Tab-separated table of C-alpha atoms in Angstrom:
chain	number	residue	atom	x	y	z
A	1	UNK	CA	-15.342	-42.665	18.369
A	2	UNK	CA	-16.383	-41.948	21.884
A	3	UNK	CA	-14.090	-39.921	23.647
A	4	UNK	CA	-13.660	-37.653	20.288
A	5	UNK	CA	-17.528	-37.097	21.221
A	6	UNK	CA	-16.778	-36.164	24.539
A	7	UNK	CA	-14.252	-33.839	23.884
A	8	UNK	CA	-17.250	-31.909	21.259
A	9	UNK	CA	-19.248	-31.952	24.828
A	10	UNK	CA	-16.504	-30.645	26.383
A	11	UNK	CA	-15.997	-33.456	28.786
A	12	UNK	CA	-12.441	-34.524	28.208
A	13	UNK	CA	-9.637	-34.098	26.902
A	14	UNK	CA	-8.088	-36.367	23.662
A	15	UNK	CA	-4.120	-37.247	23.741
A	16	UNK	CA	-2.501	-36.364	20.643
A	17	UNK	CA	-0.865	-38.441	18.157
A	18	UNK	CA	2.917	-37.398	18.563
A	19	UNK	CA	5.785	-37.772	16.094
A	20	UNK	CA	9.375	-36.812	15.896
A	21	UNK	CA	10.142	-35.152	12.441
A	22	UNK	CA	13.130	-33.134	11.871
A	23	UNK	CA	14.348	-32.954	15.376
A	24	UNK	CA	10.359	-31.282	15.402
A	25	UNK	CA	7.269	-32.649	17.727
A	26	UNK	CA	4.691	-32.967	15.144
A	27	UNK	CA	0.272	-33.639	16.548
A	28	UNK	CA	-2.106	-35.317	15.456
A	29	UNK	CA	-5.626	-35.100	17.901
A	30	UNK	CA	-8.437	-35.900	15.390
A	31	UNK	CA	-11.386	-34.155	14.008
A	32	UNK	CA	-10.400	-30.761	16.180
A	33	UNK	CA	-6.426	-30.356	15.367
A	34	UNK	CA	-6.124	-33.383	12.276
A	35	UNK	CA	-3.295	-33.520	10.246
A	36	UNK	CA	0.266	-33.122	11.925
A	37	UNK	CA	1.350	-30.082	13.032
A	38	UNK	CA	3.516	-28.525	15.519
A	39	UNK	CA	0.153	-26.648	16.608
A	40	UNK	CA	-1.633	-29.301	17.777
A	41	UNK	CA	0.365	-30.217	20.213
A	42	UNK	CA	-0.868	-27.843	22.398
A	43	UNK	CA	-4.391	-27.097	23.878
A	44	UNK	CA	-7.231	-27.286	21.176
A	45	UNK	CA	-9.961	-25.126	21.367
A	46	UNK	CA	-12.502	-27.178	22.960
A	47	UNK	CA	-9.915	-28.037	26.032
A	48	UNK	CA	-10.824	-24.348	27.420
A	49	UNK	CA	-14.170	-23.258	25.325
A	50	UNK	CA	-16.768	-24.640	24.818
A	51	UNK	CA	-20.610	-24.586	24.280
A	52	UNK	CA	-21.213	-22.535	27.673
A	53	UNK	CA	-19.848	-20.307	27.446
A	54	UNK	CA	-20.442	-19.545	23.379
A	55	UNK	CA	-23.297	-19.033	24.851
A	56	UNK	CA	-22.548	-16.890	27.726
A	57	UNK	CA	-21.415	-14.596	24.389
A	58	UNK	CA	-23.783	-14.503	22.696
A	59	UNK	CA	-26.267	-14.243	25.173
A	60	UNK	CA	-29.555	-13.231	23.121
A	61	UNK	CA	-29.083	-13.914	19.585
A	62	UNK	CA	-31.845	-16.824	20.062
A	63	UNK	CA	-33.734	-13.964	21.849
A	64	UNK	CA	-37.035	-13.010	19.182
A	65	UNK	CA	-36.332	-10.166	17.216
A	66	UNK	CA	-33.463	-11.126	16.344
A	67	UNK	CA	-32.678	-11.738	13.055
A	68	UNK	CA	-30.945	-14.562	12.489
A	69	UNK	CA	-32.586	-16.564	15.477
A	70	UNK	CA	-31.503	-20.587	15.215
A	71	UNK	CA	-28.393	-19.445	12.668
A	72	UNK	CA	-24.516	-19.300	14.944
A	73	UNK	CA	-24.055	-22.342	17.490
A	74	UNK	CA	-21.318	-23.781	19.503
A	75	UNK	CA	-21.167	-26.780	16.639
A	76	UNK	CA	-20.473	-24.630	13.398
A	77	UNK	CA	-17.759	-22.469	15.863
A	78	UNK	CA	-15.870	-25.827	16.488
A	79	UNK	CA	-16.521	-26.917	13.058
A	80	UNK	CA	-15.047	-24.226	11.767
A	81	UNK	CA	-12.067	-23.895	13.925
A	82	UNK	CA	-10.586	-27.574	13.541
A	83	UNK	CA	-9.327	-26.440	10.002
A	84	UNK	CA	-7.520	-24.154	11.074
A	85	UNK	CA	-6.429	-25.152	14.312
A	86	UNK	CA	-3.660	-26.693	12.473
A	87	UNK	CA	-2.057	-23.797	11.412
A	88	UNK	CA	-2.088	-22.389	14.516
A	89	UNK	CA	-5.558	-20.580	15.463
A	90	UNK	CA	-6.805	-20.656	19.139
A	91	UNK	CA	-3.002	-23.593	19.277
A	92	UNK	CA	-0.306	-21.351	19.233
A	93	UNK	CA	1.123	-20.884	22.365
A	94	UNK	CA	0.246	-20.792	25.427
A	95	UNK	CA	-3.555	-21.881	27.042
A	96	UNK	CA	-3.892	-17.881	28.071
A	97	UNK	CA	-2.576	-16.856	24.268
A	98	UNK	CA	-4.823	-19.164	22.640
A	99	UNK	CA	-8.335	-17.734	25.044
A	100	UNK	CA	-7.499	-14.451	24.003
A	101	UNK	CA	-6.904	-15.291	20.350
A	102	UNK	CA	-10.527	-16.720	20.828
A	103	UNK	CA	-11.791	-13.952	22.556
A	104	UNK	CA	-10.174	-11.214	19.934
A	105	UNK	CA	-11.817	-12.758	16.448
A	106	UNK	CA	-15.200	-13.566	18.095
A	107	UNK	CA	-14.831	-9.813	19.940
A	108	UNK	CA	-14.856	-8.385	15.457
A	109	UNK	CA	-17.917	-11.707	14.949
A	110	UNK	CA	-19.216	-9.918	17.810
A	111	UNK	CA	-19.223	-6.185	16.681
A	112	UNK	CA	-19.378	-6.768	13.040
A	113	UNK	CA	-22.918	-8.524	13.564
A	114	UNK	CA	-24.131	-7.225	16.710
A	115	UNK	CA	-27.931	-5.600	16.725
A	116	UNK	CA	-27.008	-4.116	20.531
A	117	UNK	CA	-27.562	-0.107	21.148
A	118	UNK	CA	-27.449	1.588	25.073
A	119	UNK	CA	-30.314	0.420	26.442
A	120	UNK	CA	-30.777	-3.206	24.596
A	121	UNK	CA	-31.953	-5.657	27.037
A	122	UNK	CA	-28.358	-7.559	28.676
A	123	UNK	CA	-26.992	-4.077	27.643
A	124	UNK	CA	-25.338	-3.620	24.008
A	125	UNK	CA	-22.563	-5.665	24.631
A	126	UNK	CA	-24.749	-8.930	24.897
A	127	UNK	CA	-26.297	-8.750	20.916
A	128	UNK	CA	-23.599	-10.351	18.669
A	129	UNK	CA	-25.072	-13.152	15.946
A	130	UNK	CA	-27.828	-11.229	15.634
A	131	UNK	CA	-27.478	-11.017	11.844
A	132	UNK	CA	-26.468	-13.498	8.918
A	133	UNK	CA	-26.466	-10.923	6.745
A	134	UNK	CA	-27.400	-6.986	5.526
A	135	UNK	CA	-30.888	-6.500	5.705
A	136	UNK	CA	-32.170	-3.784	4.080
A	137	UNK	CA	-28.993	-3.639	0.780
A	138	UNK	CA	-28.933	-0.086	-0.543
A	139	UNK	CA	-27.071	-1.686	-3.672
A	140	UNK	CA	-26.141	-4.785	-4.983
A	141	UNK	CA	-22.106	-4.404	-4.651
A	142	UNK	CA	-20.972	-5.051	-8.080
A	143	UNK	CA	-17.534	-3.970	-8.850
A	144	UNK	CA	-17.329	-4.314	-12.615
A	145	UNK	CA	-12.769	-2.962	-12.490
A	146	UNK	CA	-13.413	-6.954	-11.740
A	147	UNK	CA	-14.926	-8.393	-15.023
A	148	UNK	CA	-12.360	-10.238	-16.168
A	149	UNK	CA	-11.602	-12.240	-12.742
A	150	UNK	CA	-14.497	-12.653	-10.275
A	151	UNK	CA	-17.234	-10.983	-12.936
A	152	UNK	CA	-20.650	-10.267	-10.662
A	153	UNK	CA	-24.166	-13.276	-11.945
A	154	UNK	CA	-26.618	-10.866	-13.407
A	155	UNK	CA	-29.014	-11.315	-10.360
A	156	UNK	CA	-27.104	-11.726	-7.547
A	157	UNK	CA	-26.170	-9.144	-4.846
A	158	UNK	CA	-22.437	-9.164	-2.902
A	159	UNK	CA	-24.643	-7.495	0.053
A	160	UNK	CA	-22.539	-8.232	3.668
A	161	UNK	CA	-23.321	-11.691	4.661
A	162	UNK	CA	-20.868	-14.010	7.264
A	163	UNK	CA	-19.570	-13.780	10.976
A	164	UNK	CA	-16.840	-11.152	9.233
A	165	UNK	CA	-19.440	-10.042	7.221
A	166	UNK	CA	-18.596	-10.818	2.963
A	167	UNK	CA	-19.268	-7.237	0.419
A	168	UNK	CA	-18.299	-6.809	-2.802
A	169	UNK	CA	-17.772	-9.554	-5.797
A	170	UNK	CA	-14.331	-10.258	-5.473
A	171	UNK	CA	-14.421	-10.395	-1.719
A	172	UNK	CA	-17.072	-13.577	-2.546
A	173	UNK	CA	-14.718	-14.310	-5.802
A	174	UNK	CA	-11.703	-14.389	-3.549
A	175	UNK	CA	-13.264	-16.552	-0.426
A	176	UNK	CA	-14.939	-19.033	-2.696
A	177	UNK	CA	-11.785	-19.685	-4.193
A	178	UNK	CA	-9.686	-20.304	-1.008
A	179	UNK	CA	-12.884	-21.626	0.059
A	180	UNK	CA	-13.103	-24.266	-2.888
A	181	UNK	CA	-17.100	-23.528	-3.277
A	182	UNK	CA	-18.872	-21.363	-6.036
A	183	UNK	CA	-19.870	-18.430	-3.520
A	184	UNK	CA	-19.433	-15.589	-7.362
A	185	UNK	CA	-22.557	-17.033	-8.191
A	186	UNK	CA	-23.505	-18.336	-5.058
A	187	UNK	CA	-22.871	-15.792	-1.775
A	188	UNK	CA	-26.188	-17.206	-0.216
A	189	UNK	CA	-24.512	-19.810	0.751
A	190	UNK	CA	-22.940	-17.883	3.822
A	191	UNK	CA	-26.608	-17.307	5.178
A	192	UNK	CA	-27.834	-20.562	4.409
A	193	UNK	CA	-24.852	-22.589	6.283
A	194	UNK	CA	-23.543	-21.427	9.795
A	195	UNK	CA	-19.976	-22.952	9.184
A	196	UNK	CA	-19.059	-21.945	5.796
A	197	UNK	CA	-20.078	-18.318	7.222
A	198	UNK	CA	-17.522	-18.905	9.633
A	199	UNK	CA	-15.116	-20.979	7.890
A	200	UNK	CA	-15.015	-17.287	5.131
A	201	UNK	CA	-14.405	-15.357	9.159
A	202	UNK	CA	-12.153	-17.784	9.781
A	203	UNK	CA	-9.939	-17.539	6.178
A	204	UNK	CA	-9.600	-14.061	6.710
A	205	UNK	CA	-8.365	-13.697	10.080
A	206	UNK	CA	-5.918	-15.881	9.409
A	207	UNK	CA	-4.845	-14.878	5.796
A	208	UNK	CA	-2.692	-11.643	4.338
A	209	UNK	CA	-5.638	-9.218	3.009
A	210	UNK	CA	-2.737	-8.090	0.802
A	211	UNK	CA	0.706	-9.472	-0.830
A	212	UNK	CA	3.598	-8.989	1.300
A	213	UNK	CA	1.461	-7.556	4.820
A	214	UNK	CA	0.738	-9.755	8.162
A	215	UNK	CA	-3.059	-11.920	9.018
A	216	UNK	CA	-4.333	-10.684	11.954
A	217	UNK	CA	-3.630	-13.785	13.062
A	218	UNK	CA	0.373	-13.617	12.556
A	219	UNK	CA	-0.378	-9.872	14.190
A	220	UNK	CA	-2.116	-10.728	17.285
A	221	UNK	CA	0.306	-13.933	18.111
A	222	UNK	CA	3.039	-11.952	17.412
A	223	UNK	CA	4.500	-13.726	14.676
A	224	UNK	CA	4.117	-11.073	12.271
A	225	UNK	CA	7.912	-8.586	13.425
A	226	UNK	CA	6.773	-4.893	12.710
A	227	UNK	CA	9.562	-3.471	9.775
A	228	UNK	CA	11.255	0.364	10.833
A	229	UNK	CA	7.979	1.544	8.812
A	230	UNK	CA	5.635	-0.077	11.007
A	231	UNK	CA	7.614	1.150	13.342
A	232	UNK	CA	7.340	4.668	12.412
A	233	UNK	CA	3.672	4.187	11.381
A	234	UNK	CA	2.438	3.232	15.067
A	235	UNK	CA	2.070	-0.317	13.644
A	236	UNK	CA	2.363	-2.827	16.689
A	237	UNK	CA	1.858	-6.605	17.159
A	238	UNK	CA	-1.708	-6.925	19.313
A	239	UNK	CA	-5.138	-6.463	19.324
A	240	UNK	CA	-4.931	-2.798	17.450
A	241	UNK	CA	-3.588	-3.805	14.528
A	242	UNK	CA	-6.301	-6.371	13.635
A	243	UNK	CA	-8.724	-3.245	13.024
A	244	UNK	CA	-5.511	-2.187	10.993
A	245	UNK	CA	-5.002	-5.511	8.741
A	246	UNK	CA	-9.144	-5.521	8.246
A	247	UNK	CA	-10.564	-2.665	8.238
A	248	UNK	CA	-7.697	0.117	8.237
A	249	UNK	CA	-8.517	2.892	7.565
A	250	UNK	CA	-12.465	2.770	8.502
A	251	UNK	CA	-11.302	1.880	11.625
A	252	UNK	CA	-7.998	3.419	12.446
A	253	UNK	CA	-5.592	6.259	11.756
A	254	UNK	CA	-8.728	8.212	12.577
A	255	UNK	CA	-8.662	8.980	16.787
A	256	UNK	CA	-10.765	8.003	19.334
A	257	UNK	CA	-13.966	6.760	16.996
A	258	UNK	CA	-16.938	4.970	17.670
A	259	UNK	CA	-16.467	1.926	14.987
A	260	UNK	CA	-13.270	1.075	16.617
A	261	UNK	CA	-14.431	1.087	20.459
A	262	UNK	CA	-17.438	-0.770	19.118
A	263	UNK	CA	-14.839	-3.861	18.663
A	264	UNK	CA	-12.207	-3.381	21.406
A	265	UNK	CA	-15.502	-3.050	23.599
A	266	UNK	CA	-16.684	-6.317	22.215
A	267	UNK	CA	-12.850	-8.325	22.539
A	268	UNK	CA	-13.025	-6.238	25.926
A	269	UNK	CA	-16.533	-7.739	27.002
A	270	UNK	CA	-15.512	-11.988	25.882
A	271	UNK	CA	-12.499	-11.760	27.789
A	272	UNK	CA	-14.206	-10.704	31.013
A	273	UNK	CA	-17.082	-13.775	30.577
A	274	UNK	CA	-14.050	-16.130	29.421
A	275	UNK	CA	-12.842	-15.984	32.827
A	276	UNK	CA	-9.210	-14.393	31.151
A	277	UNK	CA	-10.180	-11.212	31.990
A	278	UNK	CA	-9.923	-7.809	30.487
A	279	UNK	CA	-6.470	-5.892	32.199
A	280	UNK	CA	-4.655	-8.339	30.007
A	281	UNK	CA	-6.010	-6.910	27.189
A	282	UNK	CA	-2.908	-5.065	26.619
A	283	UNK	CA	-1.766	-1.573	27.313
A	284	UNK	CA	-3.818	1.386	24.800
A	285	UNK	CA	-0.910	1.391	22.087
A	286	UNK	CA	-1.454	-1.830	21.660
A	287	UNK	CA	-5.060	-2.486	22.698
A	288	UNK	CA	-6.549	0.910	19.895
A	289	UNK	CA	-5.510	1.173	16.326
A	290	UNK	CA	-6.592	5.276	17.141
A	291	UNK	CA	-2.536	6.120	16.083
A	292	UNK	CA	-1.690	3.556	13.584
A	293	UNK	CA	-1.258	4.682	10.205
A	294	UNK	CA	-3.461	2.446	8.263
A	295	UNK	CA	-1.702	-0.691	5.929
A	296	UNK	CA	-4.340	-0.243	3.537
A	297	UNK	CA	-6.059	2.947	2.230
A	298	UNK	CA	-9.903	1.670	0.827
A	299	UNK	CA	-11.507	3.447	-2.373
A	300	UNK	CA	-14.384	5.202	-0.900
A	301	UNK	CA	-16.162	3.568	-3.718
A	302	UNK	CA	-15.594	0.010	-2.542
A	303	UNK	CA	-16.082	-0.009	1.373
A	304	UNK	CA	-15.487	-3.140	2.486
A	305	UNK	CA	-17.769	-2.814	5.534
A	306	UNK	CA	-20.923	-1.595	6.747
A	307	UNK	CA	-20.423	0.196	9.362
């Protein structure tokens, strides 16, 4: 147990248990990468991303003017990530690719939870994880179309909560089903538990939004192979496509818009702070989605984003 605690504090790496199954090397790294997986044979997140780096990325989140002081921390992130590392989150490819994926995921999180603005202390990008919920919701985000699958609980509001904020009854219902937590009746669980909030965001990152579509993870790490239609739609693997998967026409295919640039700016800033460097982000067409046709066109009534 002492060795495992050392890893949690970023002091030393645990040697994985190894077995060969049908010619494939599979590993188990204990608490952080459990259950025999090829991905657990690679470096795990705590090998290259530790508490001090998390603090650097989200430097202003606990200042008195922030709105979720004391809520978000490294421990909740790494605990949530441990569930997804055996499936390849932050453990796909070499160290560089893994670090880029963590920066990409957190870039989305930072931009969606920021209270930074142009003249904010430390600059507008230092204020990620400032929120854990929408502060003044204008509606309940209850869509009756889903009354048979994800019926709204009377008196409950399905406004934005979490690291990649969840909106609408059907999104709380689907996320709750996946995580085996009753979020349909208790969406507030997300704003009361930072590990659960990160788990929900990581589930969204790792899971296709619709059948026959890739996940944000798939398009980022390159396990998604674009079809001819994707190529015609200018959809290519990379960070731009993660925005397309998660937000569709709310962000992508609209040219050089602020909502897109804000997410990209957080990603580049985090790459720099993590010691990877923004030059590793790739060319413009990989980094942006300004010319990509959206994977998903959202009905304006069911917008899933606050921006």
